[in-house]
Short mmCIF file of C-alpha atoms and ligand atoms in Angstrom, two decimals:
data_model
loop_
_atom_site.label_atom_id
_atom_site.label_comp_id
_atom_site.label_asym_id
_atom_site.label_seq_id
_atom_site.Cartn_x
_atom_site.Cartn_y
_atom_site.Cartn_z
CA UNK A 107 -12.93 -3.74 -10.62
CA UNK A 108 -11.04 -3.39 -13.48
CA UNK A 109 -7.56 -2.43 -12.16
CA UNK A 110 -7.47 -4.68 -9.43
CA UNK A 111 -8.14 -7.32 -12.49
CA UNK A 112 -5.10 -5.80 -14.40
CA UNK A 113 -3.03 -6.07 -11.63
CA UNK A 114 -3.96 -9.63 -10.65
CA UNK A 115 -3.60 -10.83 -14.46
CA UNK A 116 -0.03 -9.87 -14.87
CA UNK A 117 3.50 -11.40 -13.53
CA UNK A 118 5.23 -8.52 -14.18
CA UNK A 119 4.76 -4.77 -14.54
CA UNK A 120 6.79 -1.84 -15.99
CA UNK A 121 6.35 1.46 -14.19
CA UNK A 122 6.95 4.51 -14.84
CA UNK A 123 5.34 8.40 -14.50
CA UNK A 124 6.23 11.96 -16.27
CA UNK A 125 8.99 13.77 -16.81
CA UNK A 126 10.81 16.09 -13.87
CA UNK A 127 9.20 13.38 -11.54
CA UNK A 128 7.82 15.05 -8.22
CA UNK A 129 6.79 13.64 -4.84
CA UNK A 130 3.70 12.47 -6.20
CA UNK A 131 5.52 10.90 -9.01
CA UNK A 132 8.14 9.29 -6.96
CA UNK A 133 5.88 8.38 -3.74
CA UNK A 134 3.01 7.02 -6.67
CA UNK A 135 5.82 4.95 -8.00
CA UNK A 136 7.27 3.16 -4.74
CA UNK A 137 4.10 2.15 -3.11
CA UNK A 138 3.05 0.28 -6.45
CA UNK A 139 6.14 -1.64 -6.81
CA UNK A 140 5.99 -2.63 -2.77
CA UNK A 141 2.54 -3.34 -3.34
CA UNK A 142 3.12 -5.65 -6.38
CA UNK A 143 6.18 -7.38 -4.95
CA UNK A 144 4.25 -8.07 -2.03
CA UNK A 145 2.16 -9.85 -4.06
CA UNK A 146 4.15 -11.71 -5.71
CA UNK A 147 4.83 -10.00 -8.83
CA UNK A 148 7.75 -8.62 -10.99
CA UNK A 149 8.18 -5.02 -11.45
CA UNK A 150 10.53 -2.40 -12.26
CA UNK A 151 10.18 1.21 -11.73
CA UNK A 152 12.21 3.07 -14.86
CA UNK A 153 12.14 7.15 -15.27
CA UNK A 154 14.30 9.00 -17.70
CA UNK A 155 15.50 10.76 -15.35
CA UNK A 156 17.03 9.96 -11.98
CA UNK A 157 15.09 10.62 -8.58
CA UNK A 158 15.49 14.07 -7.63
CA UNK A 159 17.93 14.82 -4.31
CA UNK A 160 14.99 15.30 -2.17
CA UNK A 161 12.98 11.99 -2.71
CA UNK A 162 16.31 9.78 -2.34
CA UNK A 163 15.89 9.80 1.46
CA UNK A 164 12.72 7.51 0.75
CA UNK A 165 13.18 4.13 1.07
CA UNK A 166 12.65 1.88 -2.22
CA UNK A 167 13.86 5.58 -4.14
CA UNK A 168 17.25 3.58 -4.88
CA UNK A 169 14.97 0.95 -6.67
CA UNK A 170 13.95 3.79 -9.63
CA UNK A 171 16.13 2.90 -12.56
CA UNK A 172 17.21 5.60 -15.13
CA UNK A 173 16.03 4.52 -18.53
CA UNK A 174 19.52 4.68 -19.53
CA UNK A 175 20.63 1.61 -16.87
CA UNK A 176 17.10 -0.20 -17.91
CA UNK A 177 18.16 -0.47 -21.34
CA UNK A 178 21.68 -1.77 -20.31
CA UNK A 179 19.71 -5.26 -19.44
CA UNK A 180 19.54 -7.80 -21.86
CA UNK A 181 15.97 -8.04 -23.35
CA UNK A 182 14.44 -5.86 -21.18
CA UNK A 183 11.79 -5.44 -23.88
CA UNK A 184 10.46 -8.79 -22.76
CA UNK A 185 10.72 -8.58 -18.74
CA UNK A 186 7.35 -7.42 -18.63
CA UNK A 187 4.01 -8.45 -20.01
CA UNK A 188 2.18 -4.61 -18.54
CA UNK A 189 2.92 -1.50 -17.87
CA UNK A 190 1.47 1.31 -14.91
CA UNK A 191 1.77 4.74 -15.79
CA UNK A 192 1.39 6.80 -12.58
CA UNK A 193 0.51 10.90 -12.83
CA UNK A 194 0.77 10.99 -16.66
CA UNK A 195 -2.64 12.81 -18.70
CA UNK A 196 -0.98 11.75 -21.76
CA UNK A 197 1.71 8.74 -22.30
CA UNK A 198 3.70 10.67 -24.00
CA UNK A 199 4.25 12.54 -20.32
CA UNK A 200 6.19 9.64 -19.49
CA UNK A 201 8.74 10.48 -22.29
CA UNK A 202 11.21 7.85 -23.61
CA UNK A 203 10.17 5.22 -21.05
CA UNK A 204 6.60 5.41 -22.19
CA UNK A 205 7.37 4.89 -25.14
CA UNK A 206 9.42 1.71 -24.25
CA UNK A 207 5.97 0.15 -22.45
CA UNK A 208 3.77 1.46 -25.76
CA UNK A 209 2.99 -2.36 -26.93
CA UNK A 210 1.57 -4.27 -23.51
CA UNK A 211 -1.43 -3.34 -22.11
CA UNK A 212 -1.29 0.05 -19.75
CA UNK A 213 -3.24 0.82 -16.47
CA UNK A 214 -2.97 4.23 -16.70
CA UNK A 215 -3.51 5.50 -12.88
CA UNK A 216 -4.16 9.53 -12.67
CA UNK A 217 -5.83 12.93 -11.50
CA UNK A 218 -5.60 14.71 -14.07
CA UNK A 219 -8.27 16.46 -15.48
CA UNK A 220 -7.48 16.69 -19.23
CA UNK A 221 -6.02 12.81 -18.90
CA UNK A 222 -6.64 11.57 -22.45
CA UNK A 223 -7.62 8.05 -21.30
CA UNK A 224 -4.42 6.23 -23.03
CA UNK A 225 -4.59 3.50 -20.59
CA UNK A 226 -6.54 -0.58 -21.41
CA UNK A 227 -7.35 0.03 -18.05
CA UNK A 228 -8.07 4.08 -16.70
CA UNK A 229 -8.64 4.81 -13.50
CA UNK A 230 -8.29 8.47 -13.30
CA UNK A 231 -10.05 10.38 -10.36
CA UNK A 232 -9.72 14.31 -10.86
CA UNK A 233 -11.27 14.98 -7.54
CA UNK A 234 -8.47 13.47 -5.47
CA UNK A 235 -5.28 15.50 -3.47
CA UNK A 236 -2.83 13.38 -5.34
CA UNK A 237 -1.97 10.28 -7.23
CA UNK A 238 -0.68 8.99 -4.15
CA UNK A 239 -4.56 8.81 -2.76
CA UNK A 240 -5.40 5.88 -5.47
CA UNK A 241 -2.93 4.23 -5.29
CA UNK A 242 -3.53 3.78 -1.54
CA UNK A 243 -7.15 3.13 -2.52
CA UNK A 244 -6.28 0.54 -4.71
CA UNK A 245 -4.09 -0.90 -2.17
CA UNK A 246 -6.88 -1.20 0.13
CA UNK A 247 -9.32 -2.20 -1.81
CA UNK A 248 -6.84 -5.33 -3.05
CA UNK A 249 -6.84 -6.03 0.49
CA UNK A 250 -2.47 -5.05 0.35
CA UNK A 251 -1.00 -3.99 3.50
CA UNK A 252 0.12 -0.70 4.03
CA UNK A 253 4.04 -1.22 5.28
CA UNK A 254 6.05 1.38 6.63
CA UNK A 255 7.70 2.08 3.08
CA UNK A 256 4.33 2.21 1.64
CA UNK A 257 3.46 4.72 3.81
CA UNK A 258 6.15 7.16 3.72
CA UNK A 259 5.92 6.66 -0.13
CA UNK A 260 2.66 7.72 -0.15
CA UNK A 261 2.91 10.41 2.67
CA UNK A 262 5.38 12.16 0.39
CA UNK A 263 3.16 11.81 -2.46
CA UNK A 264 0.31 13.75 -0.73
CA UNK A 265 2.59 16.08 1.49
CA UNK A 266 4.08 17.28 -1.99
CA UNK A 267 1.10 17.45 -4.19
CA UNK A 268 -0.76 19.88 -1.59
CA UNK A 269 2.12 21.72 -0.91
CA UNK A 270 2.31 20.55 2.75
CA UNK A 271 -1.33 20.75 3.05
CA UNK A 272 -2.08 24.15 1.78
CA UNK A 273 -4.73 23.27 -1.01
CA UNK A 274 -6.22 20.16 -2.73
CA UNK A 275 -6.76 19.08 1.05
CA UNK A 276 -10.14 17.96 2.04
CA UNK A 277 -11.23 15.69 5.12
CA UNK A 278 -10.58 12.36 2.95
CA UNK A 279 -7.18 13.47 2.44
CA UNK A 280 -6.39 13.65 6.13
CA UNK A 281 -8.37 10.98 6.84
CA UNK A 282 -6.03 8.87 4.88
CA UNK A 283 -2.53 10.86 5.61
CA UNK A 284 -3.92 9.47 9.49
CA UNK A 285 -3.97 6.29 8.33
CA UNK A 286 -0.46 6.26 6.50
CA UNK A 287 1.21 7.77 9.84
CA UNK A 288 -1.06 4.67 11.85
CA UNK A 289 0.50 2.57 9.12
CA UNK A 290 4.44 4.14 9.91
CA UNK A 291 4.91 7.06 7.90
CA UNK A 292 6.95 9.72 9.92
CA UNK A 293 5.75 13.27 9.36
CA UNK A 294 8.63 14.94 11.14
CA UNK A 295 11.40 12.59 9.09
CA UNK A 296 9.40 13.11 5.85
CA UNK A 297 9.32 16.99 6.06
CA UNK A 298 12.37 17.35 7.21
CA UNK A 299 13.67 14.63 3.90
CA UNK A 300 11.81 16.97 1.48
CA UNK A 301 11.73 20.22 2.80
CA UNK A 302 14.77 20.65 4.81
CA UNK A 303 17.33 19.60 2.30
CA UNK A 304 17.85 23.01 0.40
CA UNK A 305 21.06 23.54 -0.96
CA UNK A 306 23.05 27.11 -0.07
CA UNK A 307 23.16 27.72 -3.39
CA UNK A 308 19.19 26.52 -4.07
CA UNK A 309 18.56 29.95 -2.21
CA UNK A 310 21.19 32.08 -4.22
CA UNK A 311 19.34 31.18 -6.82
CA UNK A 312 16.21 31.73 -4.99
CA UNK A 313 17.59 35.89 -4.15
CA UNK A 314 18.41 36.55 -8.09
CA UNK A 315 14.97 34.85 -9.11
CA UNK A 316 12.51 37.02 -6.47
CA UNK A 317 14.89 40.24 -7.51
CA UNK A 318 13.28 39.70 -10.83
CA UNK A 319 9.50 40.02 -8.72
CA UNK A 320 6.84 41.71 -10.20
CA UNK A 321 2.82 42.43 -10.49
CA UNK A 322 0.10 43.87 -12.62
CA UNK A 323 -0.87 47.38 -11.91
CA UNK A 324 -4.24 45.77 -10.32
CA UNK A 325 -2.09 43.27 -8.48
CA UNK A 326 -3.43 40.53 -9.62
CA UNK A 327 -1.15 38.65 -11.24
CA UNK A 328 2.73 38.39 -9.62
CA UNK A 329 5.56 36.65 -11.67
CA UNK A 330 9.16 36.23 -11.69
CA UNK A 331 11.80 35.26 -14.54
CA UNK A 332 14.83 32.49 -14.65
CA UNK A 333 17.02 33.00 -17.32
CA UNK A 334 20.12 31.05 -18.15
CA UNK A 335 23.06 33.21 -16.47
CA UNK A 336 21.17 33.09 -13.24
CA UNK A 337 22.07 29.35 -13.24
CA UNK A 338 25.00 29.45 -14.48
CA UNK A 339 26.10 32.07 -11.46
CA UNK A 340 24.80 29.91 -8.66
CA UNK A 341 25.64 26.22 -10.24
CA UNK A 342 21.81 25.34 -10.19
CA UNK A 343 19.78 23.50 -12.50
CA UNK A 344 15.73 23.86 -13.77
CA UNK A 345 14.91 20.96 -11.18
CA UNK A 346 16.22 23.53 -8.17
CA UNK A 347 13.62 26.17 -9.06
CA UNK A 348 10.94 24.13 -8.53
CA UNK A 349 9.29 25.34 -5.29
CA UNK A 350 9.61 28.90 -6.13
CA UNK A 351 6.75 29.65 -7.28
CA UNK A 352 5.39 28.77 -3.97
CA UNK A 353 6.80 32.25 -2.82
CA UNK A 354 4.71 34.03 -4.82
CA UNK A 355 1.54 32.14 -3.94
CA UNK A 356 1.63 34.47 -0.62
CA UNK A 357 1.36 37.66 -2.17
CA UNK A 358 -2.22 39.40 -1.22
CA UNK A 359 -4.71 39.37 -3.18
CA UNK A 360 -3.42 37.86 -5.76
CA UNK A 361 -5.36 35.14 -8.09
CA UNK A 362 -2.55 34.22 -10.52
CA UNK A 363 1.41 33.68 -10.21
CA UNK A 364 3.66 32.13 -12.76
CA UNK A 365 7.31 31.92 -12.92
CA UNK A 366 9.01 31.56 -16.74
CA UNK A 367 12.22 29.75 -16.89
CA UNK A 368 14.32 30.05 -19.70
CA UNK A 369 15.19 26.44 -21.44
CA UNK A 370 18.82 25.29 -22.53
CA UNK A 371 16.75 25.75 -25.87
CA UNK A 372 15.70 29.03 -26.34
CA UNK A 373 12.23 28.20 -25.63
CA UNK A 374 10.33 29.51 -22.30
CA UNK A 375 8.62 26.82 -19.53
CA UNK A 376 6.03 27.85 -17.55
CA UNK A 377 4.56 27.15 -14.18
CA UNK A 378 1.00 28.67 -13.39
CA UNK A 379 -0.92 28.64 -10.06
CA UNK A 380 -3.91 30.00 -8.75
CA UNK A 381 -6.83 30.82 -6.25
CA UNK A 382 -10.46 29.85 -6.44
CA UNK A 383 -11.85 29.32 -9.30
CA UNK A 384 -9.48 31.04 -11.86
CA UNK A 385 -8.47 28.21 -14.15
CA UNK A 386 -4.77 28.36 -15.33
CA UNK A 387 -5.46 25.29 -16.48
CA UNK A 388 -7.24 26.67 -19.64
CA UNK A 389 -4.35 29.30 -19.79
CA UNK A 390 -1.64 26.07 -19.87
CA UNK A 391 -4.04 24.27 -22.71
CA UNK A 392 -3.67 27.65 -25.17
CA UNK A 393 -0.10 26.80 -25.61
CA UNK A 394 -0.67 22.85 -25.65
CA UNK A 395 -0.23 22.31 -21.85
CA UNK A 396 -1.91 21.12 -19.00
CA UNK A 397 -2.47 20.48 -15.39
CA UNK A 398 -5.77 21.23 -12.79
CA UNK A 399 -7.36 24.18 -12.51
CA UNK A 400 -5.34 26.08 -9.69
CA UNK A 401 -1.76 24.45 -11.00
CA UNK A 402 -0.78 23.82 -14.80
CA UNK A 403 2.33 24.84 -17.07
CA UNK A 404 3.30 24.83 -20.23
CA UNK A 405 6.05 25.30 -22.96
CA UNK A 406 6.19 28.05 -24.95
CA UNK A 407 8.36 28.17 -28.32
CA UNK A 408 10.00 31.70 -27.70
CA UNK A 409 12.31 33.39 -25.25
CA UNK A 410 11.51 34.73 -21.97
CA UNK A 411 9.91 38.21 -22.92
CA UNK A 412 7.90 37.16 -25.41
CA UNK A 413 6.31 34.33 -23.46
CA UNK A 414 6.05 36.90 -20.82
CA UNK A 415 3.60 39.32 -23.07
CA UNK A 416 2.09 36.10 -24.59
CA UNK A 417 1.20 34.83 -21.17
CA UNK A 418 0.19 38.04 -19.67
CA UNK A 419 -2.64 38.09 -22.42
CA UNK A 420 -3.59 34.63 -22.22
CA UNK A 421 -4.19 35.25 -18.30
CA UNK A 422 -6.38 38.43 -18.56
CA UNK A 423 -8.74 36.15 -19.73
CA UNK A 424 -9.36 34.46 -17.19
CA UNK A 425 -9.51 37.03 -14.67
MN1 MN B 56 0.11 14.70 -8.70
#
């Protein structure tokens, strides 16, 4: 297989995943690097931006470097001869510290459907809960151990990337969380480590943001709005907001929730989700971004009520 090639040909390995890393990201990126070290290799995990509050609890999270520190060390152009990129469609997801790994060869590991197939080496599986799931399968199939740290890694990365289990989730999914809690992953720790964490003023935020709620006339669609000031009032940040839109996944009947956030820019980002088979996905691609059918966002180049109507008309069309 070719990966397991890729990763037995290289000494040392670069890797990295997208921007706003999330559990997927993170776990995806620890149980590499104690994979590879167990085997004997170099690696370095680098991410432009540092791990977010809730994955630090993870063991290994404290190896991540900030691209910032990683360019600190002399030559690090030359401490690797490949890179990984873990849960990025396109290499340029993996912003400034893709762009760093652009000139060795790149196993590009995803499941993403619109992944562009960047990588020397793809192995992208669309089908699959999280990214978390092949990299355990590659693990296996390289005949790695899964250790303790391995397996919360990659218990996170699945826990997150169903939203504790709520969707993506099919039998091979739990047949493989099993094995990462046979192999030492904690559940209880784990949830309570990414779940339990919430700052006070994470749900201040969280009061002003559903006070903005609202839904089509057919009730279809349910949104809310971030802008700026709400931040500023609470002494949050973009990365605090970003399980909210999980609170509007529960509304009934529903098929399609987003949530708009206003950017320091002017410019409007937007998470989608959905139910069955009405693709956001397509909805994300009409204003150049992505994701899987029942979770995608996108940037749009205009402030919050504009992307609000623009959005709003993109959706109908799906429905
Ligand atoms: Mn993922």
């Amino acid at each position: 297989m070719d990966e397991l090639k890729f990763l037995s040909n290289y000494r040392s390995f670069f890797i990295t995943s997208h921007l706003s890393p999330d559990g997927d990201a993170i776990g995806s990126e620890i149980a590499l690097y104690f994979f590879l070290k167990a085997k004997g290799k170099q690696a370095v995990i680098v991410n432009d931006e540092p791990v977010p509050a809730g994955y630090r609890f993870l063991e290994g999270s404290e190896i991540i470097q900030p691209l910032a520190d990683f360019k600190r060390r002399p030559r690090f152009r030359d401490s690797f001869e490949a890179a990984v990129f873990l849960e990025c469609s396109s290499k340029y997801r993996a912003g400034q510290s893709g762009k760093i790994a652009e000139d060795v060869p790149i196993l590009n590991i995803d499941h993403h459907i619109d992944n562009s197939l960047y990588g020397n080496v793809n192995l992208v599986s669309p089908g699959v809960s999280a990214c978390g799931e092949i990299v355990h399968d590659v693990i296996i199939q390289s005949g790695g151990k899964i250790t303790p740290e391995i397996a919360s890694a990659l218990y996170t990365a699945i826990l997150t990337d169903t939203s504790a289990f709520r969707f993506n989730t099919n039998a091979q999914t739990l047949r493989i969380t099993a094995d990462l809690i046979d192999s030492g992953a904690e559940p209880n720790k784990i949830v309570e480590g990414v779940y339990e964490q919430v700052l006070f003023a994470t749900l201040l935020l969280l009061g002003k943001v559903l006070s903005t709620i609202k839904q089509t006339p057919d009730g279809y669609v349910v949104y809310c709005k971030i802008n700026r000031q709400m931040y500023q009032e609470t002494g949050t940040s973009e990365c605090d907001s970003e399980s909210f839109i999980d609170y509007l996944r529960v509304v009934e009947n529903n098929r399609v929730t987003f949530l708009l956030k206003e950017l320091p820019d002017g410019k409007t980002r937007v998470n989608l989700r959905s139910k069955n088979a009405y693709d956001v996905q397509k909805v994300a691609a009409e204003f150049g971004g992505g994701g899987h059918r029942n979770a995608a966002g996108c940037t749009i180049n205009t402030g919050l009520e504009e992307s609000e109507r623009l959005i709003l008309a993109e959706i109908k069309k799906i429905l």
